[in-house]
JSON list of C-alpha atoms in Angstrom, two decimals:
[
{"chain": "A", "resi": 671, "resn": "ASN", "atom": "CA", "xyz": [10.28, -10.81, -14.78]},
{"chain": "A", "resi": 672, "resn": "ALA", "atom": "CA", "xyz": [9.11, -11.82, -11.23]},
{"chain": "A", "resi": 673, "resn": "GLY", "atom": "CA", "xyz": [8.16, -8.14, -10.29]},
{"chain": "A", "resi": 674, "resn": "VAL", "atom": "CA", "xyz": [8.97, -8.01, -6.66]},
{"chain": "A", "resi": 675, "resn": "THR", "atom": "CA", "xyz": [9.79, -11.01, -4.62]},
{"chain": "A", "resi": 676, "resn": "GLN", "atom": "CA", "xyz": [9.80, -11.68, -0.96]},
{"chain": "A", "resi": 677, "resn": "THR", "atom": "CA", "xyz": [11.02, -13.80, 1.31]},
{"chain": "A", "resi": 678, "resn": "PRO", "atom": "CA", "xyz": [10.54, -16.10, 3.45]},
{"chain": "A", "resi": 679, "resn": "LYS", "atom": "CA", "xyz": [6.41, -16.26, 3.41]},
{"chain": "A", "resi": 680, "resn": "PHE", "atom": "CA", "xyz": [5.92, -16.90, 6.65]},
{"chain": "A", "resi": 681, "resn": "GLN", "atom": "CA", "xyz": [8.57, -16.29, 9.76]},
{"chain": "A", "resi": 682, "resn": "VAL", "atom": "CA", "xyz": [8.06, -17.38, 13.78]},
{"chain": "A", "resi": 683, "resn": "LEU", "atom": "CA", "xyz": [10.48, -15.52, 16.02]},
{"chain": "A", "resi": 684, "resn": "LYS", "atom": "CA", "xyz": [10.91, -15.85, 19.46]},
{"chain": "A", "resi": 685, "resn": "THR", "atom": "CA", "xyz": [11.23, -12.53, 21.38]},
{"chain": "A", "resi": 686, "resn": "GLY", "atom": "CA", "xyz": [14.98, -11.10, 21.49]},
{"chain": "A", "resi": 687, "resn": "GLN", "atom": "CA", "xyz": [15.67, -13.12, 17.60]},
{"chain": "A", "resi": 688, "resn": "SER", "atom": "CA", "xyz": [16.93, -11.35, 14.72]},
{"chain": "A", "resi": 689, "resn": "MET", "atom": "CA", "xyz": [15.92, -11.86, 11.37]},
{"chain": "A", "resi": 690, "resn": "THR", "atom": "CA", "xyz": [16.40, -10.39, 8.13]},
{"chain": "A", "resi": 691, "resn": "LEU", "atom": "CA", "xyz": [13.29, -9.83, 5.57]},
{"chain": "A", "resi": 692, "resn": "GLN", "atom": "CA", "xyz": [14.25, -9.95, 1.47]},
{"chain": "A", "resi": 693, "resn": "CYS", "atom": "CA", "xyz": [13.25, -7.91, -1.05]},
{"chain": "A", "resi": 694, "resn": "ALA", "atom": "CA", "xyz": [14.19, -7.83, -4.63]},
{"chain": "A", "resi": 695, "resn": "GLN", "atom": "CA", "xyz": [12.71, -6.56, -7.86]},
{"chain": "A", "resi": 696, "resn": "ASP", "atom": "CA", "xyz": [13.85, -7.02, -11.32]},
{"chain": "A", "resi": 697, "resn": "MET", "atom": "CA", "xyz": [12.53, -3.90, -12.82]},
{"chain": "A", "resi": 698, "resn": "ASN", "atom": "CA", "xyz": [14.87, -1.40, -12.16]},
{"chain": "A", "resi": 699, "resn": "HIS", "atom": "CA", "xyz": [13.16, 0.75, -9.75]},
{"chain": "A", "resi": 700, "resn": "GLU", "atom": "CA", "xyz": [14.72, 3.90, -7.71]},
{"chain": "A", "resi": 701, "resn": "TYR", "atom": "CA", "xyz": [12.37, 3.73, -5.16]},
{"chain": "A", "resi": 702, "resn": "MET", "atom": "CA", "xyz": [11.96, 1.02, -2.60]},
{"chain": "A", "resi": 703, "resn": "SER", "atom": "CA", "xyz": [9.87, 0.76, 0.59]},
{"chain": "A", "resi": 704, "resn": "TRP", "atom": "CA", "xyz": [8.57, -1.16, 3.50]},
{"chain": "A", "resi": 705, "resn": "TYR", "atom": "CA", "xyz": [5.33, -1.45, 5.01]},
{"chain": "A", "resi": 706, "resn": "ARG", "atom": "CA", "xyz": [3.57, -3.50, 7.68]},
{"chain": "A", "resi": 707, "resn": "GLN", "atom": "CA", "xyz": [0.07, -3.85, 7.57]},
{"chain": "A", "resi": 708, "resn": "ASP", "atom": "CA", "xyz": [-1.61, -4.55, 11.20]},
{"chain": "A", "resi": 709, "resn": "PRO", "atom": "CA", "xyz": [-5.86, -4.68, 10.74]},
{"chain": "A", "resi": 710, "resn": "GLY", "atom": "CA", "xyz": [-7.92, -1.85, 11.60]},
{"chain": "A", "resi": 711, "resn": "MET", "atom": "CA", "xyz": [-4.65, 0.04, 10.74]},
{"chain": "A", "resi": 712, "resn": "GLY", "atom": "CA", "xyz": [-3.74, 0.15, 7.19]},
{"chain": "A", "resi": 713, "resn": "LEU", "atom": "CA", "xyz": [-0.07, 0.02, 5.76]},
{"chain": "A", "resi": 714, "resn": "ARG", "atom": "CA", "xyz": [2.48, 2.14, 7.88]},
{"chain": "A", "resi": 715, "resn": "LEU", "atom": "CA", "xyz": [5.41, 2.79, 5.81]},
{"chain": "A", "resi": 716, "resn": "ILE", "atom": "CA", "xyz": [8.78, 1.74, 7.93]},
{"chain": "A", "resi": 717, "resn": "HIS", "atom": "CA", "xyz": [11.84, 2.68, 5.76]},
{"chain": "A", "resi": 718, "resn": "TYR", "atom": "CA", "xyz": [12.33, 3.75, 2.32]},
{"chain": "A", "resi": 719, "resn": "SER", "atom": "CA", "xyz": [14.76, 4.48, -0.07]},
{"chain": "A", "resi": 720, "resn": "VAL", "atom": "CA", "xyz": [15.12, 6.31, -3.14]},
{"chain": "A", "resi": 721, "resn": "GLY", "atom": "CA", "xyz": [17.92, 5.09, -5.00]},
{"chain": "A", "resi": 722, "resn": "ALA", "atom": "CA", "xyz": [21.23, 2.57, -3.97]},
{"chain": "A", "resi": 723, "resn": "GLY", "atom": "CA", "xyz": [23.22, 3.92, -1.29]},
{"chain": "A", "resi": 724, "resn": "ILE", "atom": "CA", "xyz": [20.14, 5.98, 0.63]},
{"chain": "A", "resi": 725, "resn": "THR", "atom": "CA", "xyz": [17.58, 5.02, 3.31]},
{"chain": "A", "resi": 726, "resn": "ASP", "atom": "CA", "xyz": [15.51, 7.57, 5.11]},
{"chain": "A", "resi": 727, "resn": "GLN", "atom": "CA", "xyz": [12.40, 6.42, 7.87]},
{"chain": "A", "resi": 728, "resn": "GLY", "atom": "CA", "xyz": [9.16, 6.51, 7.58]},
{"chain": "A", "resi": 729, "resn": "GLU", "atom": "CA", "xyz": [6.34, 6.59, 10.11]},
{"chain": "A", "resi": 730, "resn": "VAL", "atom": "CA", "xyz": [7.16, 3.28, 12.23]},
{"chain": "A", "resi": 731, "resn": "PRO", "atom": "CA", "xyz": [11.31, 2.98, 12.01]},
{"chain": "A", "resi": 732, "resn": "ASN", "atom": "CA", "xyz": [12.00, 1.68, 15.53]},
{"chain": "A", "resi": 733, "resn": "GLY", "atom": "CA", "xyz": [13.29, -1.68, 15.58]},
{"chain": "A", "resi": 734, "resn": "TYR", "atom": "CA", "xyz": [14.33, -2.20, 12.08]},
{"chain": "A", "resi": 735, "resn": "ASN", "atom": "CA", "xyz": [16.88, -1.44, 9.93]},
{"chain": "A", "resi": 736, "resn": "VAL", "atom": "CA", "xyz": [17.41, -1.28, 6.15]},
{"chain": "A", "resi": 737, "resn": "SER", "atom": "CA", "xyz": [20.14, -0.82, 3.90]},
{"chain": "A", "resi": 738, "resn": "ARG", "atom": "CA", "xyz": [20.25, -0.68, -0.13]},
{"chain": "A", "resi": 739, "resn": "SER", "atom": "CA", "xyz": [23.67, -1.52, -1.72]},
{"chain": "A", "resi": 740, "resn": "THR", "atom": "CA", "xyz": [22.26, -2.47, -4.93]},
{"chain": "A", "resi": 741, "resn": "THR", "atom": "CA", "xyz": [19.27, -1.57, -6.86]},
{"chain": "A", "resi": 742, "resn": "GLU", "atom": "CA", "xyz": [17.58, -4.64, -6.66]},
{"chain": "A", "resi": 743, "resn": "ASP", "atom": "CA", "xyz": [17.55, -5.66, -3.30]},
{"chain": "A", "resi": 744, "resn": "PHE", "atom": "CA", "xyz": [16.13, -4.05, -0.37]},
{"chain": "A", "resi": 745, "resn": "PRO", "atom": "CA", "xyz": [16.40, -6.40, 3.21]},
{"chain": "A", "resi": 746, "resn": "LEU", "atom": "CA", "xyz": [14.67, -5.37, 6.30]},
{"chain": "A", "resi": 747, "resn": "ARG", "atom": "CA", "xyz": [16.58, -6.16, 9.06]},
{"chain": "A", "resi": 748, "resn": "LEU", "atom": "CA", "xyz": [15.02, -6.78, 12.70]},
{"chain": "A", "resi": 749, "resn": "LEU", "atom": "CA", "xyz": [17.37, -6.46, 15.32]},
{"chain": "A", "resi": 750, "resn": "SER", "atom": "CA", "xyz": [15.78, -7.90, 18.60]},
{"chain": "A", "resi": 751, "resn": "ALA", "atom": "CA", "xyz": [12.41, -8.98, 17.84]},
{"chain": "A", "resi": 752, "resn": "ALA", "atom": "CA", "xyz": [9.20, -8.28, 19.67]},
{"chain": "A", "resi": 753, "resn": "PRO", "atom": "CA", "xyz": [5.83, -9.69, 19.99]},
{"chain": "A", "resi": 754, "resn": "SER", "atom": "CA", "xyz": [5.04, -5.98, 19.02]},
{"chain": "A", "resi": 755, "resn": "GLN", "atom": "CA", "xyz": [6.18, -6.70, 15.64]},
{"chain": "A", "resi": 756, "resn": "THR", "atom": "CA", "xyz": [4.16, -9.61, 14.68]},
{"chain": "A", "resi": 757, "resn": "SER", "atom": "CA", "xyz": [2.66, -8.62, 11.40]},
{"chain": "A", "resi": 758, "resn": "VAL", "atom": "CA", "xyz": [2.82, -8.95, 7.59]},
{"chain": "A", "resi": 759, "resn": "TYR", "atom": "CA", "xyz": [5.37, -6.99, 5.76]},
{"chain": "A", "resi": 760, "resn": "PHE", "atom": "CA", "xyz": [5.02, -5.82, 2.42]},
{"chain": "A", "resi": 761, "resn": "CYS", "atom": "CA", "xyz": [7.99, -4.45, 0.41]},
{"chain": "A", "resi": 762, "resn": "ALA", "atom": "CA", "xyz": [6.83, -2.39, -2.94]},
{"chain": "A", "resi": 763, "resn": "SER", "atom": "CA", "xyz": [8.60, -0.72, -5.39]},
{"chain": "A", "resi": 764, "resn": "SER", "atom": "CA", "xyz": [8.11, 2.08, -8.26]},
{"chain": "A", "resi": 765, "resn": "TYR", "atom": "CA", "xyz": [10.45, 3.72, -10.90]},
{"chain": "A", "resi": 766, "resn": "LEU", "atom": "CA", "xyz": [10.43, 7.01, -9.40]},
{"chain": "A", "resi": 767, "resn": "SER", "atom": "CA", "xyz": [8.70, 8.09, -5.66]},
{"chain": "A", "resi": 768, "resn": "GLY", "atom": "CA", "xyz": [5.26, 9.51, -6.43]},
{"chain": "A", "resi": 769, "resn": "ASP", "atom": "CA", "xyz": [4.52, 6.63, -8.67]},
{"chain": "A", "resi": 770, "resn": "GLY", "atom": "CA", "xyz": [2.24, 3.54, -8.50]},
{"chain": "A", "resi": 771, "resn": "LEU", "atom": "CA", "xyz": [3.63, 1.35, -6.39]},
{"chain": "A", "resi": 772, "resn": "PHE", "atom": "CA", "xyz": [4.28, -2.79, -7.03]},
{"chain": "A", "resi": 773, "resn": "PHE", "atom": "CA", "xyz": [4.33, -5.11, -4.00]},
{"chain": "A", "resi": 774, "resn": "GLY", "atom": "CA", "xyz": [5.17, -8.06, -2.73]},
{"chain": "A", "resi": 775, "resn": "GLU", "atom": "CA", "xyz": [3.02, -11.20, -1.75]},
{"chain": "A", "resi": 776, "resn": "GLY", "atom": "CA", "xyz": [3.92, -10.68, 1.70]},
{"chain": "A", "resi": 777, "resn": "SER", "atom": "CA", "xyz": [5.78, -11.88, 4.48]},
{"chain": "A", "resi": 778, "resn": "ARG", "atom": "CA", "xyz": [3.62, -13.03, 7.64]},
{"chain": "A", "resi": 779, "resn": "LEU", "atom": "CA", "xyz": [6.01, -13.05, 10.80]},
{"chain": "A", "resi": 780, "resn": "THR", "atom": "CA", "xyz": [5.23, -13.88, 14.15]},
{"chain": "A", "resi": 781, "resn": "VAL", "atom": "CA", "xyz": [6.85, -13.10, 17.18]},
{"chain": "A", "resi": 782, "resn": "LEU", "atom": "CA", "xyz": [6.33, -15.60, 20.41]},
{"chain": "B", "resi": 33, "resn": "ALA", "atom": "CA", "xyz": [-0.41, 16.61, 9.28]},
{"chain": "B", "resi": 34, "resn": "GLN", "atom": "CA", "xyz": [-1.82, 15.26, 5.41]},
{"chain": "B", "resi": 35, "resn": "SER", "atom": "CA", "xyz": [-3.59, 12.46, 5.94]},
{"chain": "B", "resi": 36, "resn": "VAL", "atom": "CA", "xyz": [-6.47, 10.49, 4.09]},
{"chain": "B", "resi": 37, "resn": "ALA", "atom": "CA", "xyz": [-9.55, 9.07, 5.61]},
{"chain": "B", "resi": 38, "resn": "GLN", "atom": "CA", "xyz": [-12.05, 6.21, 4.89]},
{"chain": "B", "resi": 39, "resn": "PRO", "atom": "CA", "xyz": [-15.08, 6.44, 6.88]},
{"chain": "B", "resi": 40, "resn": "GLU", "atom": "CA", "xyz": [-16.51, 2.76, 5.57]},
{"chain": "B", "resi": 41, "resn": "ASP", "atom": "CA", "xyz": [-15.27, -0.34, 7.07]},
{"chain": "B", "resi": 42, "resn": "GLN", "atom": "CA", "xyz": [-16.94, -2.02, 5.10]},
{"chain": "B", "resi": 43, "resn": "VAL", "atom": "CA", "xyz": [-19.45, -1.25, 1.83]},
{"chain": "B", "resi": 44, "resn": "ASN", "atom": "CA", "xyz": [-21.62, -4.87, 0.68]},
{"chain": "B", "resi": 45, "resn": "VAL", "atom": "CA", "xyz": [-23.09, -4.13, -2.84]},
{"chain": "B", "resi": 46, "resn": "ALA", "atom": "CA", "xyz": [-25.26, -6.43, -5.16]},
{"chain": "B", "resi": 47, "resn": "GLU", "atom": "CA", "xyz": [-23.68, -7.97, -8.43]},
{"chain": "B", "resi": 48, "resn": "GLY", "atom": "CA", "xyz": [-24.72, -5.22, -10.98]},
{"chain": "B", "resi": 49, "resn": "ASN", "atom": "CA", "xyz": [-25.57, -2.40, -9.18]},
{"chain": "B", "resi": 50, "resn": "PRO", "atom": "CA", "xyz": [-22.67, 0.54, -9.17]},
{"chain": "B", "resi": 51, "resn": "LEU", "atom": "CA", "xyz": [-20.09, 0.85, -5.90]},
{"chain": "B", "resi": 52, "resn": "THR", "atom": "CA", "xyz": [-18.85, 3.71, -4.58]},
{"chain": "B", "resi": 53, "resn": "VAL", "atom": "CA", "xyz": [-16.29, 3.42, -1.74]},
{"chain": "B", "resi": 54, "resn": "LYS", "atom": "CA", "xyz": [-15.22, 6.60, -0.03]},
{"chain": "B", "resi": 55, "resn": "CYS", "atom": "CA", "xyz": [-12.08, 8.78, 0.95]},
{"chain": "B", "resi": 56, "resn": "THR", "atom": "CA", "xyz": [-11.65, 11.85, 2.13]},
{"chain": "B", "resi": 57, "resn": "TYR", "atom": "CA", "xyz": [-8.01, 13.82, 2.24]},
{"chain": "B", "resi": 58, "resn": "SER", "atom": "CA", "xyz": [-6.06, 16.31, 4.23]},
{"chain": "B", "resi": 59, "resn": "VAL", "atom": "CA", "xyz": [-3.21, 17.31, 2.26]},
{"chain": "B", "resi": 60, "resn": "SER", "atom": "CA", "xyz": [-1.59, 20.76, 1.47]},
{"chain": "B", "resi": 61, "resn": "GLY", "atom": "CA", "xyz": [-1.19, 22.13, -2.28]},
{"chain": "B", "resi": 62, "resn": "ASN", "atom": "CA", "xyz": [-2.18, 20.02, -5.31]},
{"chain": "B", "resi": 63, "resn": "PRO", "atom": "CA", "xyz": [-2.73, 16.06, -3.90]},
{"chain": "B", "resi": 64, "resn": "TYR", "atom": "CA", "xyz": [-1.38, 13.26, -5.43]},
{"chain": "B", "resi": 65, "resn": "LEU", "atom": "CA", "xyz": [-4.24, 10.80, -4.68]},
{"chain": "B", "resi": 66, "resn": "PHE", "atom": "CA", "xyz": [-4.26, 6.76, -5.05]},
{"chain": "B", "resi": 67, "resn": "TRP", "atom": "CA", "xyz": [-6.45, 3.99, -5.21]},
{"chain": "B", "resi": 68, "resn": "TYR", "atom": "CA", "xyz": [-4.63, 0.35, -4.49]},
{"chain": "B", "resi": 69, "resn": "VAL", "atom": "CA", "xyz": [-6.98, -3.38, -4.17]},
{"chain": "B", "resi": 70, "resn": "GLN", "atom": "CA", "xyz": [-5.80, -5.96, -1.98]},
{"chain": "B", "resi": 71, "resn": "TYR", "atom": "CA", "xyz": [-7.21, -9.51, -2.52]},
{"chain": "B", "resi": 72, "resn": "PRO", "atom": "CA", "xyz": [-6.81, -11.94, 0.00]},
{"chain": "B", "resi": 73, "resn": "ASN", "atom": "CA", "xyz": [-3.44, -13.40, 1.17]},
{"chain": "B", "resi": 74, "resn": "ARG", "atom": "CA", "xyz": [-2.08, -11.34, -1.57]},
{"chain": "B", "resi": 75, "resn": "GLY", "atom": "CA", "xyz": [-0.37, -7.89, -1.71]},
{"chain": "B", "resi": 76, "resn": "LEU", "atom": "CA", "xyz": [-1.48, -4.62, -2.94]},
{"chain": "B", "resi": 77, "resn": "GLN", "atom": "CA", "xyz": [-2.36, -4.13, -6.42]},
{"chain": "B", "resi": 78, "resn": "PHE", "atom": "CA", "xyz": [-2.76, -0.03, -8.06]},
{"chain": "B", "resi": 79, "resn": "LEU", "atom": "CA", "xyz": [-5.57, 0.83, -9.45]},
{"chain": "B", "resi": 80, "resn": "LEU", "atom": "CA", "xyz": [-5.12, 4.52, -10.10]},
{"chain": "B", "resi": 81, "resn": "LYS", "atom": "CA", "xyz": [-4.12, 7.46, -9.17]},
{"chain": "B", "resi": 82, "resn": "TYR", "atom": "CA", "xyz": [-4.72, 11.04, -9.64]},
{"chain": "B", "resi": 83, "resn": "ILE", "atom": "CA", "xyz": [-2.50, 14.40, -9.97]},
{"chain": "B", "resi": 84, "resn": "THR", "atom": "CA", "xyz": [-3.85, 17.08, -11.77]},
{"chain": "B", "resi": 85, "resn": "GLY", "atom": "CA", "xyz": [-6.01, 17.71, -14.54]},
{"chain": "B", "resi": 86, "resn": "ASP", "atom": "CA", "xyz": [-9.45, 15.95, -15.37]},
{"chain": "B", "resi": 87, "resn": "ASN", "atom": "CA", "xyz": [-11.36, 14.68, -12.17]},
{"chain": "B", "resi": 88, "resn": "LEU", "atom": "CA", "xyz": [-12.60, 11.43, -13.11]},
{"chain": "B", "resi": 89, "resn": "VAL", "atom": "CA", "xyz": [-9.70, 9.15, -13.10]},
{"chain": "B", "resi": 90, "resn": "LYS", "atom": "CA", "xyz": [-10.11, 5.99, -14.97]},
{"chain": "B", "resi": 91, "resn": "GLY", "atom": "CA", "xyz": [-8.04, 2.73, -13.71]},
{"chain": "B", "resi": 92, "resn": "SER", "atom": "CA", "xyz": [-7.72, -0.79, -14.00]},
{"chain": "B", "resi": 93, "resn": "TYR", "atom": "CA", "xyz": [-10.53, -3.22, -13.90]},
{"chain": "B", "resi": 94, "resn": "GLY", "atom": "CA", "xyz": [-13.69, -1.02, -14.86]},
{"chain": "B", "resi": 95, "resn": "PHE", "atom": "CA", "xyz": [-12.93, 1.55, -11.70]},
{"chain": "B", "resi": 96, "resn": "GLU", "atom": "CA", "xyz": [-12.61, 5.19, -11.72]},
{"chain": "B", "resi": 97, "resn": "ALA", "atom": "CA", "xyz": [-12.37, 7.66, -9.08]},
{"chain": "B", "resi": 98, "resn": "GLU", "atom": "CA", "xyz": [-13.79, 11.30, -9.03]},
{"chain": "B", "resi": 99, "resn": "PHE", "atom": "CA", "xyz": [-11.89, 13.98, -7.35]},
{"chain": "B", "resi": 100, "resn": "ASN", "atom": "CA", "xyz": [-13.71, 16.76, -5.82]},
{"chain": "B", "resi": 101, "resn": "LYS", "atom": "CA", "xyz": [-11.62, 19.39, -4.57]},
{"chain": "B", "resi": 102, "resn": "SER", "atom": "CA", "xyz": [-14.40, 21.48, -2.71]},
{"chain": "B", "resi": 103, "resn": "GLN", "atom": "CA", "xyz": [-15.35, 18.35, -1.03]},
{"chain": "B", "resi": 104, "resn": "THR", "atom": "CA", "xyz": [-11.82, 17.43, -0.07]},
{"chain": "B", "resi": 105, "resn": "SER", "atom": "CA", "xyz": [-13.27, 13.54, -2.09]},
{"chain": "B", "resi": 106, "resn": "PHE", "atom": "CA", "xyz": [-11.82, 10.69, -4.27]},
{"chain": "B", "resi": 107, "resn": "HIS", "atom": "CA", "xyz": [-14.33, 8.57, -3.88]},
{"chain": "B", "resi": 108, "resn": "LEU", "atom": "CA", "xyz": [-13.74, 5.28, -6.16]},
{"chain": "B", "resi": 109, "resn": "LYS", "atom": "CA", "xyz": [-16.57, 3.74, -8.08]},
{"chain": "B", "resi": 110, "resn": "LYS", "atom": "CA", "xyz": [-17.68, 1.56, -10.57]},
{"chain": "B", "resi": 111, "resn": "PRO", "atom": "CA", "xyz": [-20.77, 1.39, -12.50]},
{"chain": "B", "resi": 112, "resn": "SER", "atom": "CA", "xyz": [-21.82, -2.26, -12.13]},
{"chain": "B", "resi": 113, "resn": "ALA", "atom": "CA", "xyz": [-19.90, -4.32, -9.26]},
{"chain": "B", "resi": 114, "resn": "LEU", "atom": "CA", "xyz": [-18.77, -7.94, -10.04]},
{"chain": "B", "resi": 115, "resn": "VAL", "atom": "CA", "xyz": [-18.73, -10.59, -7.40]},
{"chain": "B", "resi": 116, "resn": "SER", "atom": "CA", "xyz": [-14.98, -10.81, -8.00]},
{"chain": "B", "resi": 117, "resn": "ASP", "atom": "CA", "xyz": [-14.65, -7.29, -7.07]},
{"chain": "B", "resi": 118, "resn": "SER", "atom": "CA", "xyz": [-14.85, -8.22, -3.69]},
{"chain": "B", "resi": 119, "resn": "ALA", "atom": "CA", "xyz": [-12.04, -7.04, -2.10]},
{"chain": "B", "resi": 120, "resn": "LEU", "atom": "CA", "xyz": [-10.18, -4.74, 0.29]},
{"chain": "B", "resi": 121, "resn": "TYR", "atom": "CA", "xyz": [-9.62, -1.14, -1.20]},
{"chain": "B", "resi": 122, "resn": "PHE", "atom": "CA", "xyz": [-6.92, 1.35, 0.44]},
{"chain": "B", "resi": 123, "resn": "CYS", "atom": "CA", "xyz": [-7.09, 4.87, -0.67]},
{"chain": "B", "resi": 124, "resn": "ALA", "atom": "CA", "xyz": [-3.29, 6.79, 0.21]},
{"chain": "B", "resi": 125, "resn": "ALA", "atom": "CA", "xyz": [-1.48, 9.75, -0.45]},
{"chain": "B", "resi": 126, "resn": "PRO", "atom": "CA", "xyz": [2.30, 11.25, 0.04]},
{"chain": "B", "resi": 127, "resn": "THR", "atom": "CA", "xyz": [2.93, 12.22, 3.76]},
{"chain": "B", "resi": 128, "resn": "GLY", "atom": "CA", "xyz": [5.59, 15.41, 3.38]},
{"chain": "B", "resi": 129, "resn": "THR", "atom": "CA", "xyz": [7.24, 14.23, 0.51]},
{"chain": "B", "resi": 130, "resn": "ALA", "atom": "CA", "xyz": [6.37, 11.77, -2.54]},
{"chain": "B", "resi": 131, "resn": "SER", "atom": "CA", "xyz": [8.71, 9.13, -1.04]},
{"chain": "B", "resi": 132, "resn": "LYS", "atom": "CA", "xyz": [5.80, 8.90, 2.02]},
{"chain": "B", "resi": 133, "resn": "LEU", "atom": "CA", "xyz": [2.83, 7.57, 1.07]},
{"chain": "B", "resi": 134, "resn": "THR", "atom": "CA", "xyz": [0.19, 7.27, 3.79]},
{"chain": "B", "resi": 135, "resn": "PHE", "atom": "CA", "xyz": [-2.35, 4.78, 3.67]},
{"chain": "B", "resi": 136, "resn": "GLY", "atom": "CA", "xyz": [-5.92, 4.98, 4.62]},
{"chain": "B", "resi": 137, "resn": "THR", "atom": "CA", "xyz": [-7.37, 2.19, 6.96]},
{"chain": "B", "resi": 138, "resn": "GLY", "atom": "CA", "xyz": [-9.30, 0.23, 4.16]},
{"chain": "B", "resi": 139, "resn": "THR", "atom": "CA", "xyz": [-12.84, -0.62, 3.11]},
{"chain": "B", "resi": 140, "resn": "ARG", "atom": "CA", "xyz": [-13.51, -4.06, 2.61]},
{"chain": "B", "resi": 141, "resn": "LEU", "atom": "CA", "xyz": [-15.99, -4.46, -0.13]},
{"chain": "B", "resi": 142, "resn": "GLN", "atom": "CA", "xyz": [-18.38, -7.24, -0.63]},
{"chain": "B", "resi": 143, "resn": "VAL", "atom": "CA", "xyz": [-20.52, -8.21, -3.41]},
{"chain": "B", "resi": 144, "resn": "THR", "atom": "CA", "xyz": [-23.19, -10.56, -3.28]},
{"chain": "B", "resi": 145, "resn": "LEU", "atom": "CA", "xyz": [-25.36, -12.18, -5.87]}
]
């Protein structure tokens, strides 16, 4: 039982490049979400999903896309990376929305 | 707008002393409130949550939180701090729906010998 697994742990991109942050959970959780953590700002919700085939925007969705084709996976796509997207990204899941969240270990992204 | 606030950026406590990490909320209706902890270079870990019922909620690692409706507060407490409790603590509450969890800016707890 691995919990929530995020890859890669570290990534450096150049402005304009695209990439996908992967998130997988093996707990059969319906709810999954992506947050970014920036100093002094806490965690901000990017996108979330309440089940396979269902996604919705959070507080800061611009520049990011998500999809949920399976219960287990919830990838986050950066379409054209910008320096403002330099951050630590966390994927989280729970059995239902409103439950306590299980977090991955984070992915540190630097955009030059 | 529904939100939570953590008024202290850092709290310093000596080991063995009681600790309190403060959180106030602005949430309409009956609030769901959470506390999470983040150790260095790790993801957040769920500590406890309040939904309804007893105003004193017990959680992991000996932590508890007291819900106070009149003061709109949900302070995290522990009777006797440990050096290993040193970490970043976040208060959180749903915004609009249970699916959108809003976090406070975090409070760094430093416990010293």
